[in-house]
């Protein structure tokens, strides 16, 4: 390569994960990024004074270098596996309500406003800006039931440079007359229109891809679920996202509507919606049979601890340790709206809290607790695996896209994180960011090598 073939380089602390049990902290790392926005190389143990000669060996002597200071580090961008974009404005409302009452009283009236194109344009701009500011470089978005607004969300993600799955929310029953599809035909036609639009604006799916999005079986009759299953077979690379075993109230209502099934796993598989592309949000109430079935089919779980502890009907702690033991892909989701916080840092913290609660109640052998290393994995590489983007993002493996955050926990960063002490280890620096940091500690955000937020 020649010098002009390199776009940028970083020197300093690099933190990423290569597996569920392998959190890697690299001191004196030199990471180079190609003009295509992909990671060209990652080398450890390079002293600052060695950087020019190392770049010269790569024929990249003129490559601009960012030297990270003590208290700064580079990490992969966050992957939010479950986020309701039209719920951005009513986050935190209706806390403590059971899920179906919360939908009727809070979510549905607010989501219905997205029939107004100007409202969708204004709010979705704030959603994507706010998510990028908080370091979410990849998001799996539920849109509203409106096809036009869903296309607007996809347009904004592409224009702002955020990697995203975007889905028109399918709902043909058990919602107010003012906020549901007229029938399965209207719902499927609008879905196809969104699919074609997203494939037209981003043909290779580099940033934006469509996701089939049945809200949940309560809002979808059998004909609509069958039609979506047909689309899943027609588009064998398309992700599928839905809510799954979110609460006892939701589970009972679902099985009452579908009396031929005794569990949600059999129900969704019957309609062709359960496979290795499925992103199943919540999964708080699981039988051993369902867990085994999800593992066998290769499904992914979007764990949303913040929402599960505040909206739905009680403190619901998903059996994440069971999922991980079973080899199920697990990522974290903010579930904005149900979850009052859109921060992936909060999702990481709450995943620890929920697992500690589960651990105290778990009578089986072995611990149910989740470690900070595992929470970091779920927020980055694990999330990328759940949404089907781990070949491209999630860590700093050479060849992957450079989706990254420059984190700064120094005192002058302006955050409220625990102060960094002179004798703090690199591990302590990471823990202070995860447990006490906020978006003010995220100095820069990159997607595909392009800075999309910060300096």
Short mmCIF file of C-alpha atoms in Angstrom, two decimals:
data_model
loop_
_atom_site.label_atom_id
_atom_site.label_comp_id
_atom_site.label_asym_id
_atom_site.label_seq_id
_atom_site.Cartn_x
_atom_site.Cartn_y
_atom_site.Cartn_z
CA UNK A 1 0.00 0.00 0.00
CA UNK A 2 1.01 3.62 -0.51
CA UNK A 3 0.53 6.40 1.99
CA UNK A 4 -2.67 7.60 0.34
CA UNK A 5 -4.15 4.11 0.76
CA UNK A 6 -4.45 4.62 4.52
CA UNK A 7 -7.10 6.77 6.14
CA UNK A 8 -6.11 6.90 9.83
CA UNK A 9 -4.31 5.18 12.69
CA UNK A 10 -4.78 5.06 16.45
CA UNK A 11 -2.21 4.42 19.15
CA UNK A 12 -3.03 3.67 22.76
CA UNK A 13 -5.30 1.37 24.73
CA UNK A 14 -7.66 -0.82 22.70
CA UNK A 15 -10.35 -2.92 24.40
CA UNK A 16 -12.53 -5.48 22.66
CA UNK A 17 -13.79 -9.02 23.01
CA UNK A 18 -13.11 -12.01 20.79
CA UNK A 19 -15.47 -14.41 22.56
CA UNK A 20 -17.85 -14.53 25.50
CA UNK A 21 -14.98 -15.32 27.87
CA UNK A 22 -12.17 -13.34 26.22
CA UNK A 23 -12.09 -9.64 27.02
CA UNK A 24 -8.86 -8.28 25.58
CA UNK A 25 -7.18 -5.10 26.83
CA UNK A 26 -4.28 -4.13 24.59
CA UNK A 27 -1.78 -1.58 25.86
CA UNK A 28 0.32 0.38 23.37
CA UNK A 29 -1.76 -0.88 20.46
CA UNK A 30 -1.40 0.43 16.93
CA UNK A 31 -4.59 0.10 14.90
CA UNK A 32 -4.76 1.18 11.27
CA UNK A 33 -7.85 1.83 9.17
CA UNK A 34 -8.02 1.62 5.39
CA UNK A 35 -9.84 4.18 3.19
CA UNK A 36 -12.66 1.66 2.80
CA UNK A 37 -13.28 2.05 6.51
CA UNK A 38 -12.03 -1.40 7.47
CA UNK A 39 -9.47 -2.39 10.05
CA UNK A 40 -6.22 -3.02 8.23
CA UNK A 41 -4.05 -4.08 11.17
CA UNK A 42 -3.92 -4.29 14.95
CA UNK A 43 -0.55 -4.70 16.64
CA UNK A 44 0.20 -4.79 20.37
CA UNK A 45 3.25 -3.56 22.28
CA UNK A 46 4.14 -0.63 20.04
CA UNK A 47 5.75 2.23 21.96
CA UNK A 48 4.76 5.75 20.88
CA UNK A 49 8.26 6.40 19.53
CA UNK A 50 7.99 3.27 17.36
CA UNK A 51 4.79 4.35 15.59
CA UNK A 52 6.48 6.26 12.70
CA UNK A 53 8.77 3.36 11.86
CA UNK A 54 5.91 0.85 12.09
CA UNK A 55 3.82 2.94 9.71
CA UNK A 56 6.81 3.32 7.39
CA UNK A 57 7.10 -0.47 7.19
CA UNK A 58 3.44 -0.49 6.14
CA UNK A 59 4.24 2.18 3.53
CA UNK A 60 1.88 4.46 5.45
CA UNK A 61 4.29 7.05 6.81
CA UNK A 62 1.92 9.93 6.01
CA UNK A 63 -1.06 8.31 7.71
CA UNK A 64 -2.53 10.66 10.37
CA UNK A 65 -2.26 9.19 13.87
CA UNK A 66 -4.48 9.80 16.88
CA UNK A 67 -2.43 9.27 20.05
CA UNK A 68 -4.78 8.34 22.89
CA UNK A 69 -3.84 9.76 26.27
CA UNK A 70 -3.98 8.03 29.61
CA UNK A 71 -7.67 7.79 30.51
CA UNK A 72 -8.68 7.32 26.88
CA UNK A 73 -9.28 4.07 25.04
CA UNK A 74 -10.75 2.67 21.85
CA UNK A 75 -13.60 0.14 21.96
CA UNK A 76 -16.14 -1.26 19.46
CA UNK A 77 -19.38 0.61 18.97
CA UNK A 78 -22.43 -0.55 20.91
CA UNK A 79 -25.02 -2.77 19.23
CA UNK A 80 -28.60 -2.18 20.46
CA UNK A 81 -30.54 -5.32 19.51
CA UNK A 82 -34.02 -4.02 20.40
CA UNK A 83 -35.20 -0.42 20.18
CA UNK A 84 -38.65 1.06 19.44
CA UNK A 85 -37.79 4.21 17.50
CA UNK A 86 -41.31 5.76 17.70
CA UNK A 87 -41.22 5.51 21.51
CA UNK A 88 -38.37 8.02 21.84
CA UNK A 89 -40.54 10.85 23.15
CA UNK A 90 -42.43 8.84 25.77
CA UNK A 91 -39.55 7.02 27.42
CA UNK A 92 -40.16 6.58 31.12
CA UNK A 93 -43.92 7.08 31.00
CA UNK A 94 -46.23 4.47 32.49
CA UNK A 95 -43.63 2.82 34.70
CA UNK A 96 -45.10 -0.08 36.67
CA UNK A 97 -47.99 -0.78 34.28
CA UNK A 98 -48.50 -4.29 32.97
CA UNK A 99 -47.43 -4.62 29.36
CA UNK A 100 -50.83 -4.71 27.64
CA UNK A 101 -52.15 -1.76 29.67
CA UNK A 102 -48.93 0.15 28.96
CA UNK A 103 -49.38 -0.42 25.23
CA UNK A 104 -52.98 0.79 25.27
CA UNK A 105 -52.44 3.79 27.54
CA UNK A 106 -48.96 4.97 26.52
CA UNK A 107 -47.35 3.34 23.49
CA UNK A 108 -50.17 3.07 20.95
CA UNK A 109 -51.40 6.69 21.25
CA UNK A 110 -47.86 8.03 20.89
CA UNK A 111 -46.87 5.71 18.05
CA UNK A 112 -50.04 6.65 16.13
CA UNK A 113 -48.64 10.18 15.75
CA UNK A 114 -46.13 8.87 13.21
CA UNK A 115 -48.80 8.92 10.55
CA UNK A 116 -47.77 12.59 10.29
CA UNK A 117 -44.74 12.70 7.97
CA UNK A 118 -43.34 15.87 9.56
CA UNK A 119 -43.56 14.32 13.02
CA UNK A 120 -41.70 11.23 11.82
CA UNK A 121 -38.99 13.33 10.16
CA UNK A 122 -38.47 15.46 13.26
CA UNK A 123 -38.49 12.69 15.86
CA UNK A 124 -36.49 10.11 13.94
CA UNK A 125 -33.76 12.68 13.39
CA UNK A 126 -33.55 13.05 17.16
CA UNK A 127 -33.58 9.27 17.65
CA UNK A 128 -30.61 8.59 15.39
CA UNK A 129 -28.68 11.61 16.67
CA UNK A 130 -29.30 10.56 20.27
CA UNK A 131 -28.32 6.96 19.66
CA UNK A 132 -25.08 7.90 17.91
CA UNK A 133 -24.24 10.33 20.72
CA UNK A 134 -24.50 7.40 23.12
CA UNK A 135 -22.20 5.25 21.02
CA UNK A 136 -24.80 3.00 19.35
CA UNK A 137 -23.24 2.34 15.96
CA UNK A 138 -25.68 -0.49 15.11
CA UNK A 139 -29.36 -0.59 16.11
CA UNK A 140 -32.24 -2.95 15.45
CA UNK A 141 -35.23 -0.63 15.16
CA UNK A 142 -38.94 -1.34 15.31
CA UNK A 143 -40.76 1.34 13.37
CA UNK A 144 -44.43 2.24 13.77
CA UNK A 145 -47.15 0.55 11.72
CA UNK A 146 -46.81 3.30 9.11
CA UNK A 147 -44.88 2.37 5.98
CA UNK A 148 -44.02 5.96 5.05
CA UNK A 149 -42.59 6.74 8.49
CA UNK A 150 -40.59 3.51 8.47
CA UNK A 151 -39.01 4.51 5.17
CA UNK A 152 -38.19 7.90 6.69
CA UNK A 153 -36.40 6.16 9.57
CA UNK A 154 -34.33 4.11 7.11
CA UNK A 155 -33.49 7.25 5.11
CA UNK A 156 -32.26 9.06 8.23
CA UNK A 157 -30.14 6.12 9.40
CA UNK A 158 -28.45 6.02 6.00
CA UNK A 159 -27.95 9.79 5.82
CA UNK A 160 -26.49 9.96 9.34
CA UNK A 161 -24.28 6.91 8.79
CA UNK A 162 -25.76 4.61 11.43
CA UNK A 163 -25.81 0.87 10.80
CA UNK A 164 -29.39 -0.31 11.33
CA UNK A 165 -32.05 -2.92 10.91
CA UNK A 166 -35.39 -1.20 10.27
CA UNK A 167 -38.80 -2.86 10.23
CA UNK A 168 -42.37 -1.72 9.62
CA UNK A 169 -44.30 -2.94 12.67
CA UNK A 170 -46.98 -5.46 11.62
CA UNK A 171 -50.17 -5.34 13.68
CA UNK A 172 -53.60 -6.28 12.32
CA UNK A 173 -55.60 -6.78 15.55
CA UNK A 174 -55.77 -6.10 19.29
CA UNK A 175 -54.83 -2.47 18.87
CA UNK A 176 -57.07 0.62 18.64
CA UNK A 177 -58.90 1.22 15.35
CA UNK A 178 -56.78 4.31 14.81
CA UNK A 179 -53.56 2.31 15.10
CA UNK A 180 -53.62 -0.99 13.30
CA UNK A 181 -53.34 -2.31 9.77
CA UNK A 182 -56.70 -2.72 8.07
CA UNK A 183 -55.97 -6.39 7.41
CA UNK A 184 -53.16 -8.78 6.60
CA UNK A 185 -53.08 -7.69 2.95
CA UNK A 186 -52.50 -4.02 3.79
CA UNK A 187 -49.86 -4.97 6.37
CA UNK A 188 -47.95 -7.23 3.97
CA UNK A 189 -48.18 -4.74 1.09
CA UNK A 190 -46.73 -1.98 3.26
CA UNK A 191 -43.98 -4.35 4.41
CA UNK A 192 -43.04 -5.21 0.83
CA UNK A 193 -42.95 -1.51 -0.04
CA UNK A 194 -40.52 -0.90 2.84
CA UNK A 195 -38.37 -3.85 1.78
CA UNK A 196 -38.12 -2.52 -1.77
CA UNK A 197 -37.37 1.01 -0.56
CA UNK A 198 -34.56 -0.04 1.76
CA UNK A 199 -33.02 -2.28 -0.88
CA UNK A 200 -33.18 0.60 -3.33
CA UNK A 201 -31.44 3.15 -1.09
CA UNK A 202 -28.79 0.69 0.17
CA UNK A 203 -28.66 -2.19 -2.34
CA UNK A 204 -25.80 -4.03 -0.63
CA UNK A 205 -27.16 -3.48 2.86
CA UNK A 206 -23.89 -1.89 3.96
CA UNK A 207 -25.64 0.29 6.51
CA UNK A 208 -29.40 -0.26 6.40
CA UNK A 209 -31.30 -3.53 6.09
CA UNK A 210 -34.97 -4.39 6.49
CA UNK A 211 -36.15 -6.67 9.29
CA UNK A 212 -39.50 -8.45 9.26
CA UNK A 213 -41.26 -7.14 12.37
CA UNK A 214 -44.43 -8.80 13.64
CA UNK A 215 -44.97 -6.82 16.84
CA UNK A 216 -46.02 -10.00 18.61
CA UNK A 217 -48.60 -12.71 18.02
CA UNK A 218 -51.23 -10.84 20.06
CA UNK A 219 -51.31 -8.12 17.39
CA UNK A 220 -51.04 -10.48 14.39
CA UNK A 221 -53.73 -12.88 13.22
CA UNK A 222 -52.81 -16.24 11.74
CA UNK A 223 -53.07 -14.98 8.17
CA UNK A 224 -50.59 -12.17 8.80
CA UNK A 225 -48.13 -14.47 10.57
CA UNK A 226 -48.37 -16.91 7.66
CA UNK A 227 -47.74 -14.11 5.17
CA UNK A 228 -44.71 -12.93 7.10
CA UNK A 229 -43.43 -16.50 7.21
CA UNK A 230 -43.76 -16.61 3.43
CA UNK A 231 -41.70 -13.41 3.19
CA UNK A 232 -39.09 -14.94 5.50
CA UNK A 233 -38.72 -17.83 3.05
CA UNK A 234 -38.75 -15.49 0.04
CA UNK A 235 -35.93 -13.40 1.56
CA UNK A 236 -33.67 -16.00 3.21
CA UNK A 237 -31.14 -13.39 4.35
CA UNK A 238 -33.64 -11.07 6.05
CA UNK A 239 -33.67 -10.75 9.86
CA UNK A 240 -36.88 -11.33 11.79
CA UNK A 241 -37.63 -9.54 15.05
CA UNK A 242 -40.49 -9.93 17.51
CA UNK A 243 -41.33 -9.99 21.21
CA UNK A 244 -41.12 -13.41 22.86
CA UNK A 245 -42.27 -14.49 26.33
CA UNK A 246 -42.02 -10.92 27.60
CA UNK A 247 -44.32 -11.26 30.61
CA UNK A 248 -46.80 -13.67 32.13
CA UNK A 249 -49.71 -11.45 31.04
CA UNK A 250 -48.46 -11.38 27.44
CA UNK A 251 -47.77 -15.10 27.41
CA UNK A 252 -51.25 -16.02 28.69
CA UNK A 253 -52.93 -13.71 26.17
CA UNK A 254 -50.90 -15.19 23.30
CA UNK A 255 -51.75 -18.79 24.12
CA UNK A 256 -55.42 -17.89 24.58
CA UNK A 257 -55.47 -16.46 21.07
CA UNK A 258 -53.67 -19.54 19.71
CA UNK A 259 -55.14 -22.43 21.71
CA UNK A 260 -53.51 -25.01 19.46
CA UNK A 261 -50.10 -24.20 20.98
CA UNK A 262 -48.76 -24.66 24.48
CA UNK A 263 -45.73 -22.38 24.09
CA UNK A 264 -44.49 -19.49 21.96
CA UNK A 265 -41.57 -21.39 20.45
CA UNK A 266 -43.85 -23.88 18.70
CA UNK A 267 -46.19 -21.05 17.68
CA UNK A 268 -43.59 -18.91 15.94
CA UNK A 269 -41.84 -21.87 14.36
CA UNK A 270 -45.16 -23.10 12.96
CA UNK A 271 -45.46 -19.84 11.04
CA UNK A 272 -41.86 -19.96 9.78
CA UNK A 273 -40.62 -17.13 11.99
CA UNK A 274 -38.14 -18.96 14.19
CA UNK A 275 -34.66 -19.60 12.79
CA UNK A 276 -31.08 -18.38 12.97
CA UNK A 277 -32.17 -14.92 11.76
CA UNK A 278 -34.70 -14.43 14.57
CA UNK A 279 -34.11 -11.66 17.12
CA UNK A 280 -36.34 -12.47 20.10
CA UNK A 281 -36.83 -9.62 22.55
CA UNK A 282 -37.08 -10.25 26.29
CA UNK A 283 -37.47 -14.04 26.76
CA UNK A 284 -38.01 -13.57 30.48
CA UNK A 285 -40.26 -16.60 31.11
CA UNK A 286 -38.76 -19.67 29.50
CA UNK A 287 -39.27 -23.40 29.82
CA UNK A 288 -36.34 -25.75 29.35
CA UNK A 289 -38.05 -26.99 26.20
CA UNK A 290 -38.16 -23.50 24.70
CA UNK A 291 -34.56 -22.76 25.61
CA UNK A 292 -33.42 -25.98 23.95
CA UNK A 293 -35.50 -25.17 20.90
CA UNK A 294 -34.07 -21.67 20.53
CA UNK A 295 -30.56 -23.10 20.84
CA UNK A 296 -31.21 -25.77 18.26
CA UNK A 297 -32.69 -23.31 15.78
CA UNK A 298 -29.88 -20.75 16.26
CA UNK A 299 -32.15 -17.92 17.43
CA UNK A 300 -30.78 -14.80 19.09
CA UNK A 301 -32.06 -13.17 22.28
CA UNK A 302 -32.32 -9.40 22.72
CA UNK A 303 -32.01 -9.04 26.50
CA UNK A 304 -33.66 -5.81 27.71
CA UNK A 305 -33.09 -5.67 31.47
CA UNK A 306 -34.09 -2.03 31.99
CA UNK A 307 -37.57 -2.55 30.55
CA UNK A 308 -37.96 -5.93 32.23
CA UNK A 309 -37.48 -4.35 35.64
CA UNK A 310 -39.81 -1.38 35.14
CA UNK A 311 -42.63 -2.14 32.66
CA UNK A 312 -44.49 -5.37 32.13
CA UNK A 313 -45.72 -6.55 35.48
CA UNK A 314 -43.06 -7.16 38.08
CA UNK A 315 -39.30 -7.54 38.26
CA UNK A 316 -38.57 -9.90 35.37
CA UNK A 317 -35.03 -11.23 35.24
CA UNK A 318 -34.42 -13.19 32.05
CA UNK A 319 -32.43 -16.44 32.48
CA UNK A 320 -29.43 -15.11 30.59
CA UNK A 321 -27.00 -17.57 32.17
CA UNK A 322 -29.17 -20.45 30.88
CA UNK A 323 -29.05 -18.94 27.40
CA UNK A 324 -25.29 -18.58 27.48
CA UNK A 325 -24.78 -22.11 28.81
CA UNK A 326 -26.98 -23.37 25.97
CA UNK A 327 -24.92 -21.56 23.33
CA UNK A 328 -27.68 -19.10 22.45
CA UNK A 329 -26.60 -15.76 21.01
CA UNK A 330 -27.40 -12.95 23.47
CA UNK A 331 -27.20 -9.21 22.92
CA UNK A 332 -28.49 -6.22 24.88
CA UNK A 333 -31.37 -3.94 23.99
CA UNK A 334 -32.59 -0.67 25.46
CA UNK A 335 -36.25 -1.17 24.41
CA UNK A 336 -36.67 2.60 24.49
CA UNK A 337 -40.13 3.45 25.76
CA UNK A 338 -40.64 0.37 27.87
CA UNK A 339 -37.08 0.85 29.01
CA UNK A 340 -36.80 4.42 30.31
CA UNK A 341 -33.13 4.70 29.28
CA UNK A 342 -31.71 4.63 25.77
CA UNK A 343 -28.20 4.13 27.18
CA UNK A 344 -26.40 0.89 26.44
CA UNK A 345 -24.25 1.59 29.50
CA UNK A 346 -27.44 1.39 31.57
CA UNK A 347 -28.37 -1.83 29.77
CA UNK A 348 -25.00 -3.31 30.74
CA UNK A 349 -25.37 -2.26 34.37
CA UNK A 350 -28.94 -3.50 34.60
CA UNK A 351 -27.97 -6.81 33.02
CA UNK A 352 -25.63 -7.29 35.97
CA UNK A 353 -28.28 -6.25 38.52
CA UNK A 354 -30.93 -8.53 37.00
CA UNK A 355 -28.51 -11.45 36.92
CA UNK A 356 -27.57 -10.92 40.58
CA UNK A 357 -31.27 -11.02 41.47
CA UNK A 358 -31.70 -14.16 39.40
CA UNK A 359 -28.68 -15.69 41.10
CA UNK A 360 -30.17 -15.18 44.55
CA UNK A 361 -33.34 -16.98 43.49
CA UNK A 362 -31.83 -19.75 41.37
CA UNK A 363 -31.93 -23.09 43.17
CA UNK A 364 -30.03 -24.96 40.48
CA UNK A 365 -26.35 -25.77 40.63
CA UNK A 366 -24.03 -23.11 39.28
CA UNK A 367 -24.29 -19.36 39.25
CA UNK A 368 -26.89 -17.34 37.36
CA UNK A 369 -24.86 -14.13 37.65
CA UNK A 370 -23.37 -12.41 34.61
CA UNK A 371 -19.88 -10.92 34.71
CA UNK A 372 -18.85 -7.49 33.50
CA UNK A 373 -16.81 -9.17 30.76
CA UNK A 374 -19.94 -10.96 29.55
CA UNK A 375 -21.99 -7.76 29.69
CA UNK A 376 -19.33 -6.05 27.54
CA UNK A 377 -19.52 -8.94 25.07
CA UNK A 378 -23.33 -8.76 24.90
CA UNK A 379 -23.15 -5.00 24.25
CA UNK A 380 -20.70 -5.39 21.36
CA UNK A 381 -19.81 -8.67 19.63
CA UNK A 382 -22.72 -10.62 21.14
CA UNK A 383 -25.17 -8.02 19.88
CA UNK A 384 -23.57 -8.12 16.44
CA UNK A 385 -24.07 -11.89 16.40
CA UNK A 386 -27.74 -11.52 17.34
CA UNK A 387 -28.49 -9.06 14.53
CA UNK A 388 -26.43 -11.00 11.99
CA UNK A 389 -23.66 -8.41 11.53
CA UNK A 390 -20.77 -10.11 13.35
CA UNK A 391 -18.90 -10.79 10.11
CA UNK A 392 -18.62 -7.00 9.74
CA UNK A 393 -18.64 -5.45 13.22
CA UNK A 394 -18.45 -6.19 16.93
CA UNK A 395 -14.70 -6.20 17.56
CA UNK A 396 -11.42 -5.08 16.02
CA UNK A 397 -10.57 -8.17 14.02
CA UNK A 398 -8.67 -7.04 10.87
CA UNK A 399 -10.98 -6.95 7.89
CA UNK A 400 -14.02 -5.82 9.86
CA UNK A 401 -15.52 -2.36 9.52
CA UNK A 402 -14.12 0.24 11.89
CA UNK A 403 -17.18 0.89 14.06
CA UNK A 404 -15.62 2.33 17.17
CA UNK A 405 -15.80 4.67 20.13
CA UNK A 406 -13.06 6.82 21.57
CA UNK A 407 -13.81 6.81 25.29
CA UNK A 408 -12.41 9.47 27.60
CA UNK A 409 -12.73 9.10 31.39
CA UNK A 410 -10.30 11.86 32.32
CA UNK A 411 -11.49 14.49 34.76
CA UNK A 412 -11.79 17.21 32.13
CA UNK A 413 -14.12 15.11 29.95
CA UNK A 414 -17.04 16.56 31.88
CA UNK A 415 -18.80 13.33 32.83
CA UNK A 416 -19.82 12.10 36.24
CA UNK A 417 -17.77 8.93 36.14
CA UNK A 418 -15.71 7.89 39.16
CA UNK A 419 -12.44 9.85 38.96
CA UNK A 420 -9.48 8.10 37.37
CA UNK A 421 -6.61 7.75 39.83
CA UNK A 422 -2.92 7.72 38.88
CA UNK A 423 -2.49 4.12 40.01
CA UNK A 424 -5.68 2.77 38.41
CA UNK A 425 -5.14 -0.23 36.16
CA UNK A 426 -6.50 -0.37 32.62
CA UNK A 427 -9.12 -2.82 33.85
CA UNK A 428 -10.19 -0.34 36.52
CA UNK A 429 -10.45 2.37 33.86
CA UNK A 430 -12.84 0.18 31.87
CA UNK A 431 -14.92 -0.65 34.94
CA UNK A 432 -15.23 3.01 35.86
CA UNK A 433 -16.57 3.81 32.39
CA UNK A 434 -19.02 0.91 32.27
CA UNK A 435 -20.35 1.38 35.80
CA UNK A 436 -20.26 5.18 36.20
CA UNK A 437 -19.77 6.75 32.76
CA UNK A 438 -22.26 8.35 30.38
CA UNK A 439 -22.40 9.79 26.86
CA UNK A 440 -20.15 12.69 27.87
CA UNK A 441 -17.31 10.19 28.13
CA UNK A 442 -17.77 9.13 24.48
CA UNK A 443 -15.46 11.53 22.69
CA UNK A 444 -15.81 10.24 19.12
CA UNK A 445 -18.02 7.74 17.28
CA UNK A 446 -17.01 6.06 14.02
CA UNK A 447 -19.07 3.91 11.66
CA UNK A 448 -17.23 2.30 8.77
CA UNK A 449 -14.23 4.54 9.38
CA UNK A 450 -16.29 7.74 9.18
CA UNK A 451 -16.71 9.96 12.22
CA UNK A 452 -20.47 10.28 12.79
CA UNK A 453 -20.35 12.04 16.17
CA UNK A 454 -17.86 13.94 18.28
CA UNK A 455 -14.46 15.38 17.54
#
